[in-house]
Amino acid sequence: MSDTITKGAEAPSGDNTPKVSTEKKQKPERVASLWSDALRDLRRNPIFIIGAVLVSCLVVISIAPGLFTDGSPFDNNACDLADSLKRPSAEHWFGFDVQGCDVYTRTMWGARNSIIVGILTTALVTVVGALLGLWAGWKGGIVDSILSRFTEIFFSIPLLLGGMLIMSMWGEGNALSVSVVMAALGWPQIFRIMRASVLANKHNDYVMAARALGAGSGRITFRHILPNAIAPVIVVSAISLGVYIGAEAALSYLGIGVQPPQISWGLMISDASVRFLDAPHVLLFPSVALSITVLAFIMLGDAVRDALDPKLR
């Protein structure tokens, strides 16, 4: 009797039908985080896509303007007074300026200094302001008080007015000097944002848990506080990049920014403004290029802000 039951029980085990594992069919759960959610939102945001495409094109133009124009404004025969103020044509899309230089060629090459100043200034402002704000917010006490009072001194100086004063004493300007001057006046904004973000995150549960597990101050600061406090800094930096490009153009327009023989959209606008009624095209094209560049970076910054702010979802 027991043998019969045993044989009957063993019979199903001989079935060679493959069994489908339900565990393999299950999709892994998506790990939700601020950065993954923001990246997913950015991919669906048309404003971000348009801004990213424009910024990518502008960066490529600034790196290799020779890919978009055959000539170079730095050649000895690049300008001919016989072509002075000629209007746009099929061969020369943007016409010629007062000196007989091709406006299209100068506009393409002028993107380099404008983009360099914007990116370099933003990088310097972000690094200096974020590190000092991180230090002040985490340490607190006398360190926070000293840095906060020191920051208020720079906050009392307007960006353009201070830039005009310093650049007028600096002498000959270039992309590097303009970037350093604007970064020296612009870092307090990032400092305050980073400090406030650190103060809001330093007493959270994950910081207490890391401290209870024996993590040191350096590890807690850079592995836990910084990744969770950097989001508002990235947003403000992305928006400010376009502002710095506009500020460089203003300084160059006033003659105290990038200096000839270098090329800048601000310099081109300054040279064209005196003959605007006779040849409006000379002023139009560099102005449009500057406006599109500033708009593209502001669009990019607005999209990043919307993606990183959970309240706006």
PDB file of C-alpha atoms in Angstrom:
ATOM      1  CA  MET A   1       0.000   0.000   0.000  1.00  0.00           C
ATOM      2  CA  SER A   2       2.767   2.374   0.885  1.00  0.00           C
ATOM      3  CA  ASP A   3       4.580   1.435  -2.348  1.00  0.00           C
ATOM      4  CA  THR A   4       1.514   2.310  -4.398  1.00  0.00           C
ATOM      5  CA  ILE A   5       1.194   5.665  -2.758  1.00  0.00           C
ATOM      6  CA  THR A   6       4.877   6.303  -3.253  1.00  0.00           C
ATOM      7  CA  LYS A   7       4.741   5.459  -6.923  1.00  0.00           C
ATOM      8  CA  GLY A   8       1.680   7.599  -7.399  1.00  0.00           C
ATOM      9  CA  ALA A   9       3.382  10.465  -5.683  1.00  0.00           C
ATOM     10  CA  GLU A  10       6.542  10.066  -7.751  1.00  0.00           C
ATOM     11  CA  ALA A  11       4.692   9.986 -11.050  1.00  0.00           C
ATOM     12  CA  PRO A  12       4.211  13.738 -11.411  1.00  0.00           C
ATOM     13  CA  SER A  13       7.899  14.291 -10.800  1.00  0.00           C
ATOM     14  CA  GLY A  14       8.650  12.563 -14.073  1.00  0.00           C
ATOM     15  CA  ASP A  15       6.839  15.264 -16.047  1.00  0.00           C
ATOM     16  CA  ASN A  16       9.366  17.002 -18.310  1.00  0.00           C
ATOM     17  CA  THR A  17       7.167  20.041 -18.993  1.00  0.00           C
ATOM     18  CA  PRO A  18       9.339  23.144 -18.484  1.00  0.00           C
ATOM     19  CA  LYS A  19       8.228  25.326 -15.678  1.00  0.00           C
ATOM     20  CA  VAL A  20       8.133  29.091 -16.287  1.00  0.00           C
ATOM     21  CA  SER A  21       9.624  31.074 -13.480  1.00  0.00           C
ATOM     22  CA  THR A  22       7.422  33.943 -12.453  1.00  0.00           C
ATOM     23  CA  GLU A  23      10.330  35.684 -10.792  1.00  0.00           C
ATOM     24  CA  LYS A  24      12.149  36.272 -14.090  1.00  0.00           C
ATOM     25  CA  LYS A  25       9.106  37.888 -15.649  1.00  0.00           C
ATOM     26  CA  GLN A  26       8.850  40.494 -12.955  1.00  0.00           C
ATOM     27  CA  LYS A  27      10.349  43.827 -13.933  1.00  0.00           C
ATOM     28  CA  PRO A  28      12.729  45.390 -11.452  1.00  0.00           C
ATOM     29  CA  GLU A  29      11.173  48.203  -9.523  1.00  0.00           C
ATOM     30  CA  ARG A  30      12.324  51.669 -10.508  1.00  0.00           C
ATOM     31  CA  VAL A  31      14.336  53.381  -7.817  1.00  0.00           C
ATOM     32  CA  ALA A  32      12.788  56.793  -7.298  1.00  0.00           C
ATOM     33  CA  SER A  33      15.109  59.734  -6.625  1.00  0.00           C
ATOM     34  CA  LEU A  34      15.157  63.447  -7.242  1.00  0.00           C
ATOM     35  CA  TRP A  35      17.718  63.171 -10.045  1.00  0.00           C
ATOM     36  CA  SER A  36      16.078  60.255 -11.865  1.00  0.00           C
ATOM     37  CA  ASP A  37      12.674  61.923 -11.712  1.00  0.00           C
ATOM     38  CA  ALA A  38      14.172  65.215 -12.901  1.00  0.00           C
ATOM     39  CA  LEU A  39      15.921  63.525 -15.820  1.00  0.00           C
ATOM     40  CA  ARG A  40      12.695  61.829 -16.854  1.00  0.00           C
ATOM     41  CA  ASP A  41      10.811  65.134 -16.713  1.00  0.00           C
ATOM     42  CA  LEU A  42      13.491  66.927 -18.715  1.00  0.00           C
ATOM     43  CA  ARG A  43      13.241  64.382 -21.520  1.00  0.00           C
ATOM     44  CA  ARG A  44       9.544  65.175 -21.846  1.00  0.00           C
ATOM     45  CA  ASN A  45       9.905  68.948 -21.604  1.00  0.00           C
ATOM     46  CA  PRO A  46       9.912  70.649 -25.045  1.00  0.00           C
ATOM     47  CA  ILE A  47      11.394  73.829 -23.562  1.00  0.00           C
ATOM     48  CA  PHE A  48      14.396  71.870 -22.310  1.00  0.00           C
ATOM     49  CA  ILE A  49      14.811  70.089 -25.642  1.00  0.00           C
ATOM     50  CA  ILE A  50      14.721  73.343 -27.626  1.00  0.00           C
ATOM     51  CA  GLY A  51      17.099  75.040 -25.188  1.00  0.00           C
ATOM     52  CA  ALA A  52      19.481  72.080 -25.172  1.00  0.00           C
ATOM     53  CA  VAL A  53      19.580  71.965 -28.981  1.00  0.00           C
ATOM     54  CA  LEU A  54      20.275  75.708 -29.217  1.00  0.00           C
ATOM     55  CA  VAL A  55      22.956  75.569 -26.527  1.00  0.00           C
ATOM     56  CA  SER A  56      24.614  72.556 -28.184  1.00  0.00           C
ATOM     57  CA  CYS A  57      24.727  74.387 -31.514  1.00  0.00           C
ATOM     58  CA  LEU A  58      26.170  77.507 -29.883  1.00  0.00           C
ATOM     59  CA  VAL A  59      28.852  75.505 -28.084  1.00  0.00           C
ATOM     60  CA  VAL A  60      29.851  73.784 -31.327  1.00  0.00           C
ATOM     61  CA  ILE A  61      30.019  77.158 -33.092  1.00  0.00           C
ATOM     62  CA  SER A  62      32.196  78.600 -30.331  1.00  0.00           C
ATOM     63  CA  ILE A  63      34.555  75.612 -30.404  1.00  0.00           C
ATOM     64  CA  ALA A  64      34.892  75.349 -34.186  1.00  0.00           C
ATOM     65  CA  PRO A  65      33.577  78.475 -35.962  1.00  0.00           C
ATOM     66  CA  GLY A  66      35.566  77.469 -39.040  1.00  0.00           C
ATOM     67  CA  LEU A  67      33.038  74.698 -39.681  1.00  0.00           C
ATOM     68  CA  PHE A  68      30.333  77.291 -40.323  1.00  0.00           C
ATOM     69  CA  THR A  69      32.260  79.880 -42.309  1.00  0.00           C
ATOM     70  CA  ASP A  70      35.070  79.689 -44.844  1.00  0.00           C
ATOM     71  CA  GLY A  71      36.788  82.903 -43.859  1.00  0.00           C
ATOM     72  CA  SER A  72      38.479  84.139 -40.710  1.00  0.00           C
ATOM     73  CA  PRO A  73      38.212  87.701 -39.381  1.00  0.00           C
ATOM     74  CA  PHE A  74      41.849  87.549 -38.313  1.00  0.00           C
ATOM     75  CA  ASP A  75      43.217  87.206 -41.859  1.00  0.00           C
ATOM     76  CA  ASN A  76      45.085  90.207 -43.224  1.00  0.00           C
ATOM     77  CA  ASN A  77      42.722  90.518 -46.184  1.00  0.00           C
ATOM     78  CA  ALA A  78      39.550  89.736 -44.236  1.00  0.00           C
ATOM     79  CA  CYS A  79      38.226  93.312 -44.550  1.00  0.00           C
ATOM     80  CA  ASP A  80      38.017  95.568 -47.572  1.00  0.00           C
ATOM     81  CA  LEU A  81      36.841  99.174 -47.303  1.00  0.00           C
ATOM     82  CA  ALA A  82      35.372  98.872 -50.780  1.00  0.00           C
ATOM     83  CA  ASP A  83      32.704  96.586 -49.264  1.00  0.00           C
ATOM     84  CA  SER A  84      31.857  98.963 -46.413  1.00  0.00           C
ATOM     85  CA  LEU A  85      28.195  98.769 -45.311  1.00  0.00           C
ATOM     86  CA  LYS A  86      27.130  96.582 -48.229  1.00  0.00           C
ATOM     87  CA  ARG A  87      23.754  94.971 -47.646  1.00  0.00           C
ATOM     88  CA  PRO A  88      23.138  91.222 -47.259  1.00  0.00           C
ATOM     89  CA  SER A  89      23.275  89.168 -50.439  1.00  0.00           C
ATOM     90  CA  ALA A  90      23.265  85.541 -51.549  1.00  0.00           C
ATOM     91  CA  GLU A  91      27.051  85.360 -51.176  1.00  0.00           C
ATOM     92  CA  HIS A  92      27.283  87.337 -47.935  1.00  0.00           C
ATOM     93  CA  TRP A  93      24.203  86.579 -45.873  1.00  0.00           C
ATOM     94  CA  PHE A  94      24.721  89.256 -43.196  1.00  0.00           C
ATOM     95  CA  GLY A  95      26.349  91.934 -45.348  1.00  0.00           C
ATOM     96  CA  PHE A  96      29.423  93.978 -44.363  1.00  0.00           C
ATOM     97  CA  ASP A  97      30.208  96.354 -41.505  1.00  0.00           C
ATOM     98  CA  VAL A  98      31.802  99.808 -41.558  1.00  0.00           C
ATOM     99  CA  GLN A  99      35.307  98.411 -42.043  1.00  0.00           C
ATOM    100  CA  GLY A 100      34.172  96.164 -44.899  1.00  0.00           C
ATOM    101  CA  CYS A 101      34.341  92.987 -42.796  1.00  0.00           C
ATOM    102  CA  ASP A 102      31.880  90.161 -43.382  1.00  0.00           C
ATOM    103  CA  VAL A 103      29.294  90.354 -40.575  1.00  0.00           C
ATOM    104  CA  TYR A 104      28.409  86.659 -40.805  1.00  0.00           C
ATOM    105  CA  THR A 105      32.016  85.601 -40.296  1.00  0.00           C
ATOM    106  CA  ARG A 106      32.473  87.961 -37.363  1.00  0.00           C
ATOM    107  CA  THR A 107      29.204  86.820 -35.797  1.00  0.00           C
ATOM    108  CA  MET A 108      30.275  83.174 -35.933  1.00  0.00           C
ATOM    109  CA  TRP A 109      33.681  83.917 -34.448  1.00  0.00           C
ATOM    110  CA  GLY A 110      32.226  86.325 -31.901  1.00  0.00           C
ATOM    111  CA  ALA A 111      30.318  83.460 -30.282  1.00  0.00           C
ATOM    112  CA  ARG A 112      33.571  82.059 -28.866  1.00  0.00           C
ATOM    113  CA  ASN A 113      34.342  84.861 -26.405  1.00  0.00           C
ATOM    114  CA  SER A 114      30.718  85.232 -25.353  1.00  0.00           C
ATOM    115  CA  ILE A 115      30.268  81.496 -24.624  1.00  0.00           C
ATOM    116  CA  ILE A 116      33.680  81.231 -22.929  1.00  0.00           C
ATOM    117  CA  VAL A 117      32.878  84.130 -20.607  1.00  0.00           C
ATOM    118  CA  GLY A 118      29.462  82.701 -19.747  1.00  0.00           C
ATOM    119  CA  ILE A 119      30.666  79.161 -19.038  1.00  0.00           C
ATOM    120  CA  LEU A 120      33.899  80.140 -17.262  1.00  0.00           C
ATOM    121  CA  THR A 121      32.188  82.728 -15.064  1.00  0.00           C
ATOM    122  CA  THR A 122      29.427  80.296 -14.129  1.00  0.00           C
ATOM    123  CA  ALA A 123      31.962  77.571 -13.298  1.00  0.00           C
ATOM    124  CA  LEU A 124      34.009  79.888 -11.068  1.00  0.00           C
ATOM    125  CA  VAL A 125      30.942  81.305  -9.343  1.00  0.00           C
ATOM    126  CA  THR A 126      29.470  77.850  -8.735  1.00  0.00           C
ATOM    127  CA  VAL A 127      32.652  76.280  -7.368  1.00  0.00           C
ATOM    128  CA  VAL A 128      33.643  79.175  -5.096  1.00  0.00           C
ATOM    129  CA  GLY A 129      30.144  79.995  -3.884  1.00  0.00           C
ATOM    130  CA  ALA A 130      29.095  76.367  -3.365  1.00  0.00           C
ATOM    131  CA  LEU A 131      32.227  75.364  -1.443  1.00  0.00           C
ATOM    132  CA  LEU A 132      32.117  78.417   0.820  1.00  0.00           C
ATOM    133  CA  GLY A 133      28.385  78.025   1.367  1.00  0.00           C
ATOM    134  CA  LEU A 134      28.831  74.343   2.148  1.00  0.00           C
ATOM    135  CA  TRP A 135      31.552  75.139   4.660  1.00  0.00           C
ATOM    136  CA  ALA A 136      29.613  77.952   6.316  1.00  0.00           C
ATOM    137  CA  GLY A 137      26.369  75.999   6.539  1.00  0.00           C
ATOM    138  CA  TRP A 138      27.972  72.860   7.918  1.00  0.00           C
ATOM    139  CA  LYS A 139      30.352  74.501  10.393  1.00  0.00           C
ATOM    140  CA  GLY A 140      28.071  77.266  11.621  1.00  0.00           C
ATOM    141  CA  GLY A 141      29.167  79.423  14.541  1.00  0.00           C
ATOM    142  CA  ILE A 142      31.987  81.889  14.010  1.00  0.00           C
ATOM    143  CA  VAL A 143      32.863  80.514  10.558  1.00  0.00           C
ATOM    144  CA  ASP A 144      29.323  81.103   9.337  1.00  0.00           C
ATOM    145  CA  SER A 145      29.189  84.582  10.846  1.00  0.00           C
ATOM    146  CA  ILE A 146      32.478  85.725   9.305  1.00  0.00           C
ATOM    147  CA  LEU A 147      31.690  84.368   5.842  1.00  0.00           C
ATOM    148  CA  SER A 148      28.166  85.794   5.916  1.00  0.00           C
ATOM    149  CA  ARG A 149      29.407  89.290   6.830  1.00  0.00           C
ATOM    150  CA  PHE A 150      32.134  89.058   4.189  1.00  0.00           C
ATOM    151  CA  THR A 151      29.506  88.065   1.598  1.00  0.00           C
ATOM    152  CA  GLU A 152      27.350  91.075   2.432  1.00  0.00           C
ATOM    153  CA  ILE A 153      30.199  93.369   1.363  1.00  0.00           C
ATOM    154  CA  PHE A 154      30.129  91.914  -2.164  1.00  0.00           C
ATOM    155  CA  PHE A 155      26.347  91.921  -2.235  1.00  0.00           C
ATOM    156  CA  SER A 156      26.385  95.705  -1.903  1.00  0.00           C
ATOM    157  CA  ILE A 157      28.254  96.030  -5.232  1.00  0.00           C
ATOM    158  CA  PRO A 158      26.072  95.760  -8.386  1.00  0.00           C
ATOM    159  CA  LEU A 159      27.466  93.365 -10.974  1.00  0.00           C
ATOM    160  CA  LEU A 160      27.675  95.775 -13.916  1.00  0.00           C
ATOM    161  CA  LEU A 161      28.747  98.804 -11.902  1.00  0.00           C
ATOM    162  CA  GLY A 162      31.441  96.855 -10.089  1.00  0.00           C
ATOM    163  CA  GLY A 163      32.549  95.241 -13.343  1.00  0.00           C
ATOM    164  CA  MET A 164      32.861  98.649 -15.002  1.00  0.00           C
ATOM    165  CA  LEU A 165      34.948  99.980 -12.124  1.00  0.00           C
ATOM    166  CA  ILE A 166      37.310  97.016 -11.910  1.00  0.00           C
ATOM    167  CA  MET A 167      37.707  96.557 -15.680  1.00  0.00           C
ATOM    168  CA  SER A 168      38.462 100.255 -16.148  1.00  0.00           C
ATOM    169  CA  MET A 169      41.364  99.869 -13.696  1.00  0.00           C
ATOM    170  CA  TRP A 170      42.406  96.460 -15.075  1.00  0.00           C
ATOM    171  CA  GLY A 171      43.335  97.850 -18.478  1.00  0.00           C
ATOM    172  CA  GLU A 172      43.211  95.635 -21.546  1.00  0.00           C
ATOM    173  CA  GLY A 173      40.370  93.161 -21.210  1.00  0.00           C
ATOM    174  CA  ASN A 174      39.931  89.651 -22.549  1.00  0.00           C
ATOM    175  CA  ALA A 175      37.624  86.711 -21.927  1.00  0.00           C
ATOM    176  CA  LEU A 176      39.636  85.494 -18.923  1.00  0.00           C
ATOM    177  CA  SER A 177      39.832  88.845 -17.157  1.00  0.00           C
ATOM    178  CA  VAL A 178      36.133  89.574 -17.692  1.00  0.00           C
ATOM    179  CA  SER A 179      35.250  86.127 -16.327  1.00  0.00           C
ATOM    180  CA  VAL A 180      37.400  86.576 -13.213  1.00  0.00           C
ATOM    181  CA  VAL A 181      35.939  90.016 -12.480  1.00  0.00           C
ATOM    182  CA  MET A 182      32.330  88.888 -12.857  1.00  0.00           C
ATOM    183  CA  ALA A 183      32.985  85.741 -10.832  1.00  0.00           C
ATOM    184  CA  ALA A 184      34.484  87.842  -8.033  1.00  0.00           C
ATOM    185  CA  LEU A 185      31.250  89.833  -7.886  1.00  0.00           C
ATOM    186  CA  GLY A 186      28.783  87.015  -8.562  1.00  0.00           C
ATOM    187  CA  TRP A 187      29.716  84.238  -6.116  1.00  0.00           C
ATOM    188  CA  PRO A 188      27.787  85.631  -3.086  1.00  0.00           C
ATOM    189  CA  GLN A 189      24.451  84.655  -4.647  1.00  0.00           C
ATOM    190  CA  ILE A 190      25.493  81.013  -4.917  1.00  0.00           C
ATOM    191  CA  PHE A 191      26.999  81.177  -1.422  1.00  0.00           C
ATOM    192  CA  ARG A 192      23.709  82.199   0.140  1.00  0.00           C
ATOM    193  CA  ILE A 193      21.688  79.609  -1.742  1.00  0.00           C
ATOM    194  CA  MET A 194      24.105  76.813  -0.851  1.00  0.00           C
ATOM    195  CA  ARG A 195      24.311  77.878   2.788  1.00  0.00           C
ATOM    196  CA  ALA A 196      20.526  77.936   3.153  1.00  0.00           C
ATOM    197  CA  SER A 197      20.219  74.534   1.470  1.00  0.00           C
ATOM    198  CA  VAL A 198      22.858  73.010   3.773  1.00  0.00           C
ATOM    199  CA  LEU A 199      21.160  74.419   6.857  1.00  0.00           C
ATOM    200  CA  ALA A 200      17.890  72.858   5.707  1.00  0.00           C
ATOM    201  CA  ASN A 201      19.498  69.420   5.182  1.00  0.00           C
ATOM    202  CA  LYS A 202      22.110  69.096   7.943  1.00  0.00           C
ATOM    203  CA  HIS A 203      19.605  67.962  10.592  1.00  0.00           C
ATOM    204  CA  ASN A 204      17.774  65.395   8.455  1.00  0.00           C
ATOM    205  CA  ASP A 205      17.505  61.758   9.516  1.00  0.00           C
ATOM    206  CA  TYR A 206      20.022  60.436   6.983  1.00  0.00           C
ATOM    207  CA  VAL A 207      22.683  62.762   8.395  1.00  0.00           C
ATOM    208  CA  MET A 208      21.952  61.589  11.927  1.00  0.00           C
ATOM    209  CA  ALA A 209      22.103  57.967  10.776  1.00  0.00           C
ATOM    210  CA  ALA A 210      25.467  58.491   9.046  1.00  0.00           C
ATOM    211  CA  ARG A 211      26.794  60.160  12.154  1.00  0.00           C
ATOM    212  CA  ALA A 212      25.562  57.305  14.336  1.00  0.00           C
ATOM    213  CA  LEU A 213      27.358  54.811  12.080  1.00  0.00           C
ATOM    214  CA  GLY A 214      30.623  56.625  12.684  1.00  0.00           C
ATOM    215  CA  ALA A 215      30.979  58.614   9.448  1.00  0.00           C
ATOM    216  CA  GLY A 216      33.340  61.573   9.668  1.00  0.00           C
ATOM    217  CA  SER A 217      32.512  65.188   8.915  1.00  0.00           C
ATOM    218  CA  GLY A 218      34.140  65.055   5.480  1.00  0.00           C
ATOM    219  CA  ARG A 219      32.220  61.965   4.419  1.00  0.00           C
ATOM    220  CA  ILE A 220      28.925  63.331   5.692  1.00  0.00           C
ATOM    221  CA  THR A 221      29.507  66.685   4.005  1.00  0.00           C
ATOM    222  CA  PHE A 222      30.458  65.448   0.542  1.00  0.00           C
ATOM    223  CA  ARG A 223      28.602  62.109   0.379  1.00  0.00           C
ATOM    224  CA  HIS A 224      25.317  63.076   2.041  1.00  0.00           C
ATOM    225  CA  ILE A 225      24.872  66.841   2.424  1.00  0.00           C
ATOM    226  CA  LEU A 226      26.304  68.032  -0.901  1.00  0.00           C
ATOM    227  CA  PRO A 227      24.280  65.754  -3.261  1.00  0.00           C
ATOM    228  CA  ASN A 228      21.039  66.727  -1.507  1.00  0.00           C
ATOM    229  CA  ALA A 229      21.809  70.453  -1.259  1.00  0.00           C
ATOM    230  CA  ILE A 230      23.249  71.129  -4.723  1.00  0.00           C
ATOM    231  CA  ALA A 231      19.966  71.135  -6.706  1.00  0.00           C
ATOM    232  CA  PRO A 232      19.008  74.822  -6.162  1.00  0.00           C
ATOM    233  CA  VAL A 233      22.597  75.837  -6.934  1.00  0.00           C
ATOM    234  CA  ILE A 234      22.460  74.073 -10.305  1.00  0.00           C
ATOM    235  CA  VAL A 235      19.185  75.809 -11.137  1.00  0.00           C
ATOM    236  CA  VAL A 236      20.455  79.306 -10.337  1.00  0.00           C
ATOM    237  CA  SER A 237      23.775  78.680 -12.108  1.00  0.00           C
ATOM    238  CA  ALA A 238      22.032  77.541 -15.293  1.00  0.00           C
ATOM    239  CA  ILE A 239      19.862  80.663 -15.367  1.00  0.00           C
ATOM    240  CA  SER A 240      22.747  82.978 -14.448  1.00  0.00           C
ATOM    241  CA  LEU A 241      24.875  81.740 -17.348  1.00  0.00           C
ATOM    242  CA  GLY A 242      22.781  83.721 -19.809  1.00  0.00           C
ATOM    243  CA  VAL A 243      22.959  86.750 -17.519  1.00  0.00           C
ATOM    244  CA  TYR A 244      26.762  86.654 -17.527  1.00  0.00           C
ATOM    245  CA  ILE A 245      26.826  86.489 -21.319  1.00  0.00           C
ATOM    246  CA  GLY A 246      24.644  89.587 -21.431  1.00  0.00           C
ATOM    247  CA  ALA A 247      26.851  91.319 -18.851  1.00  0.00           C
ATOM    248  CA  GLU A 248      29.961  90.602 -20.932  1.00  0.00           C
ATOM    249  CA  ALA A 249      28.256  92.104 -23.976  1.00  0.00           C
ATOM    250  CA  ALA A 250      27.376  95.210 -21.958  1.00  0.00           C
ATOM    251  CA  LEU A 251      30.957  95.653 -20.746  1.00  0.00           C
ATOM    252  CA  SER A 252      32.326  95.140 -24.255  1.00  0.00           C
ATOM    253  CA  TYR A 253      29.748  97.599 -25.617  1.00  0.00           C
ATOM    254  CA  LEU A 254      31.051 100.208 -23.183  1.00  0.00           C
ATOM    255  CA  GLY A 255      34.610  99.524 -24.327  1.00  0.00           C
ATOM    256  CA  ILE A 256      35.894  98.034 -21.061  1.00  0.00           C
ATOM    257  CA  GLY A 257      35.286  94.340 -21.733  1.00  0.00           C
ATOM    258  CA  VAL A 258      36.822  92.267 -24.509  1.00  0.00           C
ATOM    259  CA  GLN A 259      39.100  94.510 -26.550  1.00  0.00           C
ATOM    260  CA  PRO A 260      40.041  94.482 -30.273  1.00  0.00           C
ATOM    261  CA  PRO A 261      41.476  92.682 -32.169  1.00  0.00           C
ATOM    262  CA  GLN A 262      39.392  90.092 -30.346  1.00  0.00           C
ATOM    263  CA  ILE A 263      35.779  89.719 -31.429  1.00  0.00           C
ATOM    264  CA  SER A 264      32.719  89.881 -29.243  1.00  0.00           C
ATOM    265  CA  TRP A 265      29.045  90.446 -29.945  1.00  0.00           C
ATOM    266  CA  GLY A 266      29.162  93.410 -27.568  1.00  0.00           C
ATOM    267  CA  LEU A 267      31.989  94.981 -29.577  1.00  0.00           C
ATOM    268  CA  MET A 268      30.114  94.399 -32.824  1.00  0.00           C
ATOM    269  CA  ILE A 269      26.974  96.017 -31.424  1.00  0.00           C
ATOM    270  CA  SER A 270      29.015  98.964 -30.159  1.00  0.00           C
ATOM    271  CA  ASP A 271      30.641  99.522 -33.569  1.00  0.00           C
ATOM    272  CA  ALA A 272      27.332  99.168 -35.407  1.00  0.00           C
ATOM    273  CA  SER A 273      25.267 101.443 -33.179  1.00  0.00           C
ATOM    274  CA  VAL A 274      26.803 104.639 -34.618  1.00  0.00           C
ATOM    275  CA  ARG A 275      25.669 103.724 -38.166  1.00  0.00           C
ATOM    276  CA  PHE A 276      22.394 102.052 -37.311  1.00  0.00           C
ATOM    277  CA  LEU A 277      20.246 104.290 -39.536  1.00  0.00           C
ATOM    278  CA  ASP A 278      22.521 103.832 -42.552  1.00  0.00           C
ATOM    279  CA  ALA A 279      23.068 100.067 -42.189  1.00  0.00           C
ATOM    280  CA  PRO A 280      20.668  98.426 -39.705  1.00  0.00           C
ATOM    281  CA  HIS A 281      21.807  94.945 -40.720  1.00  0.00           C
ATOM    282  CA  VAL A 282      25.197  95.498 -39.079  1.00  0.00           C
ATOM    283  CA  LEU A 283      23.487  95.894 -35.699  1.00  0.00           C
ATOM    284  CA  LEU A 284      20.666  93.419 -36.281  1.00  0.00           C
ATOM    285  CA  PHE A 285      22.540  90.133 -36.672  1.00  0.00           C
ATOM    286  CA  PRO A 286      24.904  90.249 -33.661  1.00  0.00           C
ATOM    287  CA  SER A 287      22.002  91.516 -31.534  1.00  0.00           C
ATOM    288  CA  VAL A 288      19.816  88.599 -32.620  1.00  0.00           C
ATOM    289  CA  ALA A 289      22.659  86.142 -31.969  1.00  0.00           C
ATOM    290  CA  LEU A 290      23.139  87.561 -28.469  1.00  0.00           C
ATOM    291  CA  SER A 291      19.405  87.464 -27.735  1.00  0.00           C
ATOM    292  CA  ILE A 292      19.051  83.857 -28.913  1.00  0.00           C
ATOM    293  CA  THR A 293      22.035  82.787 -26.802  1.00  0.00           C
ATOM    294  CA  VAL A 294      20.748  84.418 -23.616  1.00  0.00           C
ATOM    295  CA  LEU A 295      17.244  83.073 -24.264  1.00  0.00           C
ATOM    296  CA  ALA A 296      18.542  79.535 -24.843  1.00  0.00           C
ATOM    297  CA  PHE A 297      20.388  79.407 -21.527  1.00  0.00           C
ATOM    298  CA  ILE A 298      17.448  80.927 -19.650  1.00  0.00           C
ATOM    299  CA  MET A 299      15.106  78.340 -21.196  1.00  0.00           C
ATOM    300  CA  LEU A 300      17.514  75.611 -20.123  1.00  0.00           C
ATOM    301  CA  GLY A 301      17.668  76.985 -16.602  1.00  0.00           C
ATOM    302  CA  ASP A 302      13.889  77.322 -16.310  1.00  0.00           C
ATOM    303  CA  ALA A 303      13.401  73.728 -17.430  1.00  0.00           C
ATOM    304  CA  VAL A 304      15.971  72.475 -14.919  1.00  0.00           C
ATOM    305  CA  ARG A 305      14.300  74.504 -12.172  1.00  0.00           C
ATOM    306  CA  ASP A 306      10.894  72.995 -12.946  1.00  0.00           C
ATOM    307  CA  ALA A 307      12.360  69.488 -12.983  1.00  0.00           C
ATOM    308  CA  LEU A 308      14.280  69.805  -9.714  1.00  0.00           C
ATOM    309  CA  ASP A 309      11.506  71.496  -7.737  1.00  0.00           C
ATOM    310  CA  PRO A 310       9.054  68.843  -6.495  1.00  0.00           C
ATOM    311  CA  LYS A 311       6.476  71.546  -5.687  1.00  0.00           C
ATOM    312  CA  LEU A 312       6.118  72.383  -9.397  1.00  0.00           C
ATOM    313  CA  ARG A 313       5.257  68.813 -10.465  1.00  0.00           C
TER     314      ARG A 313
END
